[in-house]
Amino acid sequence: MGDGSAYTTFLPVWKWLKPGENQISHRHSTVGLQIYIAGDDCYSTIDGARIDWASHRVAIAPGGIMHSHHNQGSDLGVYLVFQDLPLH
């Protein structure tokens, strides 16, 4: 192309957390967008900030930022992730 354009695509993925499940903090090289669907007593940490899940709340994890997801409740936590995947 030569014009400096960059093309990306978002990969949508349904994810869930079992009751009592805690992810290990991790990072991705590109931005991730989470839409929380269900999960009483679920939360995420993004760059050290706690984000309590609420139905249809949206959270963004910028590329390179540490984040994790946690379920302290007794029901399944469900969320939809759109992960940016750069095309090369």
PDB file of N, CA and C in Angstrom, residues 16-59:
ATOM      1  N   TRP A  16     -16.046 -17.014  29.732  1.00  0.00           N
ATOM      2  CA  TRP A  16     -16.759 -17.184  30.990  1.00  0.00           C
ATOM      3  C   TRP A  16     -15.760 -17.497  32.096  1.00  0.00           C
ATOM      4  N   LEU A  17     -16.212 -17.229  33.327  1.00  0.00           N
ATOM      5  CA  LEU A  17     -15.441 -17.544  34.516  1.00  0.00           C
ATOM      6  C   LEU A  17     -16.312 -18.405  35.421  1.00  0.00           C
ATOM      7  N   LYS A  18     -15.778 -19.529  35.853  1.00  0.00           N
ATOM      8  CA  LYS A  18     -16.487 -20.386  36.787  1.00  0.00           C
ATOM      9  C   LYS A  18     -16.509 -19.720  38.168  1.00  0.00           C
ATOM     10  N   PRO A  19     -17.476 -20.061  39.003  1.00  0.00           N
ATOM     11  CA  PRO A  19     -17.482 -19.527  40.372  1.00  0.00           C
ATOM     12  C   PRO A  19     -16.148 -19.798  41.066  1.00  0.00           C
ATOM     13  N   GLY A  20     -15.594 -18.776  41.677  1.00  0.00           N
ATOM     14  CA  GLY A  20     -14.312 -18.889  42.380  1.00  0.00           C
ATOM     15  C   GLY A  20     -13.089 -18.781  41.489  1.00  0.00           C
ATOM     16  N   GLU A  21     -13.257 -18.654  40.186  1.00  0.00           N
ATOM     17  CA  GLU A  21     -12.114 -18.593  39.268  1.00  0.00           C
ATOM     18  C   GLU A  21     -11.478 -17.207  39.260  1.00  0.00           C
ATOM     19  N   ASN A  22     -10.155 -17.196  39.258  1.00  0.00           N
ATOM     20  CA  ASN A  22      -9.373 -15.958  39.188  1.00  0.00           C
ATOM     21  C   ASN A  22      -8.313 -16.113  38.126  1.00  0.00           C
ATOM     22  N   GLN A  23      -8.321 -15.224  37.147  1.00  0.00           N
ATOM     23  CA  GLN A  23      -7.280 -15.246  36.121  1.00  0.00           C
ATOM     24  C   GLN A  23      -5.983 -14.667  36.681  1.00  0.00           C
ATOM     25  N   ILE A  24      -4.899 -15.139  36.168  1.00  0.00           N
ATOM     26  CA  ILE A  24      -3.601 -14.537  36.448  1.00  0.00           C
ATOM     27  C   ILE A  24      -3.492 -13.272  35.605  1.00  0.00           C
ATOM     28  N   SER A  25      -2.942 -12.208  36.174  1.00  0.00           N
ATOM     29  CA  SER A  25      -2.770 -10.965  35.415  1.00  0.00           C
ATOM     30  C   SER A  25      -1.957 -11.238  34.155  1.00  0.00           C
ATOM     31  N   HIS A  26      -2.380 -10.604  33.081  1.00  0.00           N
ATOM     32  CA  HIS A  26      -1.723 -10.802  31.789  1.00  0.00           C
ATOM     33  C   HIS A  26      -1.912  -9.548  30.943  1.00  0.00           C
ATOM     34  N   ARG A  27      -1.266  -9.521  29.812  1.00  0.00           N
ATOM     35  CA  ARG A  27      -1.409  -8.397  28.884  1.00  0.00           C
ATOM     36  C   ARG A  27      -1.418  -8.913  27.456  1.00  0.00           C
ATOM     37  N   HIS A  28      -2.001  -8.102  26.590  1.00  0.00           N
ATOM     38  CA  HIS A  28      -2.011  -8.378  25.152  1.00  0.00           C
ATOM     39  C   HIS A  28      -1.297  -7.218  24.459  1.00  0.00           C
ATOM     40  N   SER A  29      -0.810  -7.464  23.279  1.00  0.00           N
ATOM     41  CA  SER A  29      -0.093  -6.398  22.570  1.00  0.00           C
ATOM     42  C   SER A  29      -1.045  -5.397  21.929  1.00  0.00           C
ATOM     43  N   THR A  30      -2.328  -5.753  21.819  1.00  0.00           N
ATOM     44  CA  THR A  30      -3.312  -4.854  21.200  1.00  0.00           C
ATOM     45  C   THR A  30      -4.489  -4.638  22.144  1.00  0.00           C
ATOM     46  N   VAL A  31      -5.339  -3.691  21.801  1.00  0.00           N
ATOM     47  CA  VAL A  31      -6.471  -3.334  22.648  1.00  0.00           C
ATOM     48  C   VAL A  31      -7.503  -4.463  22.713  1.00  0.00           C
ATOM     49  N   GLY A  32      -8.119  -4.587  23.893  1.00  0.00           N
ATOM     50  CA  GLY A  32      -9.219  -5.533  24.073  1.00  0.00           C
ATOM     51  C   GLY A  32     -10.412  -4.796  24.671  1.00  0.00           C
ATOM     52  N   LEU A  33     -11.583  -5.100  24.183  1.00  0.00           N
ATOM     53  CA  LEU A  33     -12.803  -4.488  24.682  1.00  0.00           C
ATOM     54  C   LEU A  33     -13.673  -5.598  25.266  1.00  0.00           C
ATOM     55  N   GLN A  34     -14.107  -5.442  26.525  1.00  0.00           N
ATOM     56  CA  GLN A  34     -14.939  -6.435  27.178  1.00  0.00           C
ATOM     57  C   GLN A  34     -16.333  -5.868  27.393  1.00  0.00           C
ATOM     58  N   ILE A  35     -17.348  -6.684  27.089  1.00  0.00           N
ATOM     59  CA  ILE A  35     -18.732  -6.351  27.414  1.00  0.00           C
ATOM     60  C   ILE A  35     -19.182  -7.406  28.415  1.00  0.00           C
ATOM     61  N   TYR A  36     -19.513  -6.962  29.621  1.00  0.00           N
ATOM     62  CA  TYR A  36     -19.913  -7.884  30.675  1.00  0.00           C
ATOM     63  C   TYR A  36     -21.390  -8.200  30.517  1.00  0.00           C
ATOM     64  N   ILE A  37     -21.726  -9.478  30.501  1.00  0.00           N
ATOM     65  CA  ILE A  37     -23.091  -9.935  30.255  1.00  0.00           C
ATOM     66  C   ILE A  37     -23.751 -10.403  31.554  1.00  0.00           C
ATOM     67  N   ALA A  38     -23.072 -11.251  32.297  1.00  0.00           N
ATOM     68  CA  ALA A  38     -23.646 -11.793  33.526  1.00  0.00           C
ATOM     69  C   ALA A  38     -22.522 -12.102  34.508  1.00  0.00           C
ATOM     70  N   GLY A  39     -22.840 -12.013  35.785  1.00  0.00           N
ATOM     71  CA  GLY A  39     -21.860 -12.378  36.788  1.00  0.00           C
ATOM     72  C   GLY A  39     -21.938 -11.510  38.025  1.00  0.00           C
ATOM     73  N   ASP A  40     -22.781 -11.937  38.966  1.00  0.00           N
ATOM     74  CA  ASP A  40     -22.807 -11.242  40.250  1.00  0.00           C
ATOM     75  C   ASP A  40     -21.490 -11.521  40.960  1.00  0.00           C
ATOM     76  N   ASP A  41     -20.954 -10.529  41.594  1.00  0.00           N
ATOM     77  CA  ASP A  41     -19.684 -10.639  42.323  1.00  0.00           C
ATOM     78  C   ASP A  41     -18.506 -10.963  41.415  1.00  0.00           C
ATOM     79  N   CYS A  42     -18.564 -10.501  40.154  1.00  0.00           N
ATOM     80  CA  CYS A  42     -17.423 -10.601  39.241  1.00  0.00           C
ATOM     81  C   CYS A  42     -16.815  -9.216  39.079  1.00  0.00           C
ATOM     82  N   TYR A  43     -15.527  -9.186  38.824  1.00  0.00           N
ATOM     83  CA  TYR A  43     -14.852  -7.919  38.559  1.00  0.00           C
ATOM     84  C   TYR A  43     -13.613  -8.162  37.709  1.00  0.00           C
ATOM     85  N   SER A  44     -13.134  -7.098  37.112  1.00  0.00           N
ATOM     86  CA  SER A  44     -11.883  -7.117  36.368  1.00  0.00           C
ATOM     87  C   SER A  44     -10.941  -6.106  36.995  1.00  0.00           C
ATOM     88  N   THR A  45      -9.662  -6.311  36.836  1.00  0.00           N
ATOM     89  CA  THR A  45      -8.683  -5.276  37.162  1.00  0.00           C
ATOM     90  C   THR A  45      -8.002  -4.897  35.859  1.00  0.00           C
ATOM     91  N   ILE A  46      -7.932  -3.615  35.614  1.00  0.00           N
ATOM     92  CA  ILE A  46      -7.276  -3.101  34.417  1.00  0.00           C
ATOM     93  C   ILE A  46      -6.324  -2.005  34.864  1.00  0.00           C
ATOM     94  N   ASP A  47      -5.030  -2.243  34.690  1.00  0.00           N
ATOM     95  CA  ASP A  47      -3.994  -1.304  35.118  1.00  0.00           C
ATOM     96  C   ASP A  47      -4.155  -0.946  36.593  1.00  0.00           C
ATOM     97  N   GLY A  48      -4.503  -1.960  37.410  1.00  0.00           N
ATOM     98  CA  GLY A  48      -4.609  -1.779  38.856  1.00  0.00           C
ATOM     99  C   GLY A  48      -5.957  -1.274  39.348  1.00  0.00           C
ATOM    100  N   ALA A  49      -6.832  -0.840  38.452  1.00  0.00           N
ATOM    101  CA  ALA A  49      -8.150  -0.331  38.858  1.00  0.00           C
ATOM    102  C   ALA A  49      -9.170  -1.470  38.818  1.00  0.00           C
ATOM    103  N   ARG A  50      -9.980  -1.563  39.867  1.00  0.00           N
ATOM    104  CA  ARG A  50     -11.037  -2.581  39.919  1.00  0.00           C
ATOM    105  C   ARG A  50     -12.276  -2.071  39.181  1.00  0.00           C
ATOM    106  N   ILE A  51     -12.821  -2.921  38.326  1.00  0.00           N
ATOM    107  CA  ILE A  51     -14.044  -2.603  37.596  1.00  0.00           C
ATOM    108  C   ILE A  51     -15.055  -3.697  37.900  1.00  0.00           C
ATOM    109  N   ASP A  52     -16.078  -3.353  38.687  1.00  0.00           N
ATOM    110  CA  ASP A  52     -17.123  -4.320  39.010  1.00  0.00           C
ATOM    111  C   ASP A  52     -17.997  -4.539  37.790  1.00  0.00           C
ATOM    112  N   TRP A  53     -18.326  -5.803  37.548  1.00  0.00           N
ATOM    113  CA  TRP A  53     -19.152  -6.121  36.403  1.00  0.00           C
ATOM    114  C   TRP A  53     -20.587  -5.683  36.644  1.00  0.00           C
ATOM    115  N   ALA A  54     -21.202  -5.156  35.623  1.00  0.00           N
ATOM    116  CA  ALA A  54     -22.632  -4.852  35.591  1.00  0.00           C
ATOM    117  C   ALA A  54     -23.091  -5.217  34.191  1.00  0.00           C
ATOM    118  N   SER A  55     -24.306  -5.695  34.092  1.00  0.00           N
ATOM    119  CA  SER A  55     -24.807  -6.137  32.802  1.00  0.00           C
ATOM    120  C   SER A  55     -24.634  -5.066  31.736  1.00  0.00           C
ATOM    121  N   HIS A  56     -23.954  -5.421  30.673  1.00  0.00           N
ATOM    122  CA  HIS A  56     -23.696  -4.582  29.500  1.00  0.00           C
ATOM    123  C   HIS A  56     -22.719  -3.431  29.751  1.00  0.00           C
ATOM    124  N   ARG A  57     -22.012  -3.448  30.858  1.00  0.00           N
ATOM    125  CA  ARG A  57     -20.935  -2.476  31.086  1.00  0.00           C
ATOM    126  C   ARG A  57     -19.794  -2.816  30.141  1.00  0.00           C
ATOM    127  N   VAL A  58     -19.143  -1.812  29.633  1.00  0.00           N
ATOM    128  CA  VAL A  58     -18.030  -1.979  28.703  1.00  0.00           C
ATOM    129  C   VAL A  58     -16.746  -1.511  29.371  1.00  0.00           C
ATOM    130  N   ALA A  59     -15.686  -2.277  29.208  1.00  0.00           N
ATOM    131  CA  ALA A  59     -14.374  -1.885  29.715  1.00  0.00           C
ATOM    132  C   ALA A  59     -13.350  -2.102  28.606  1.00  0.00           C
TER     133      ALA A  59
END
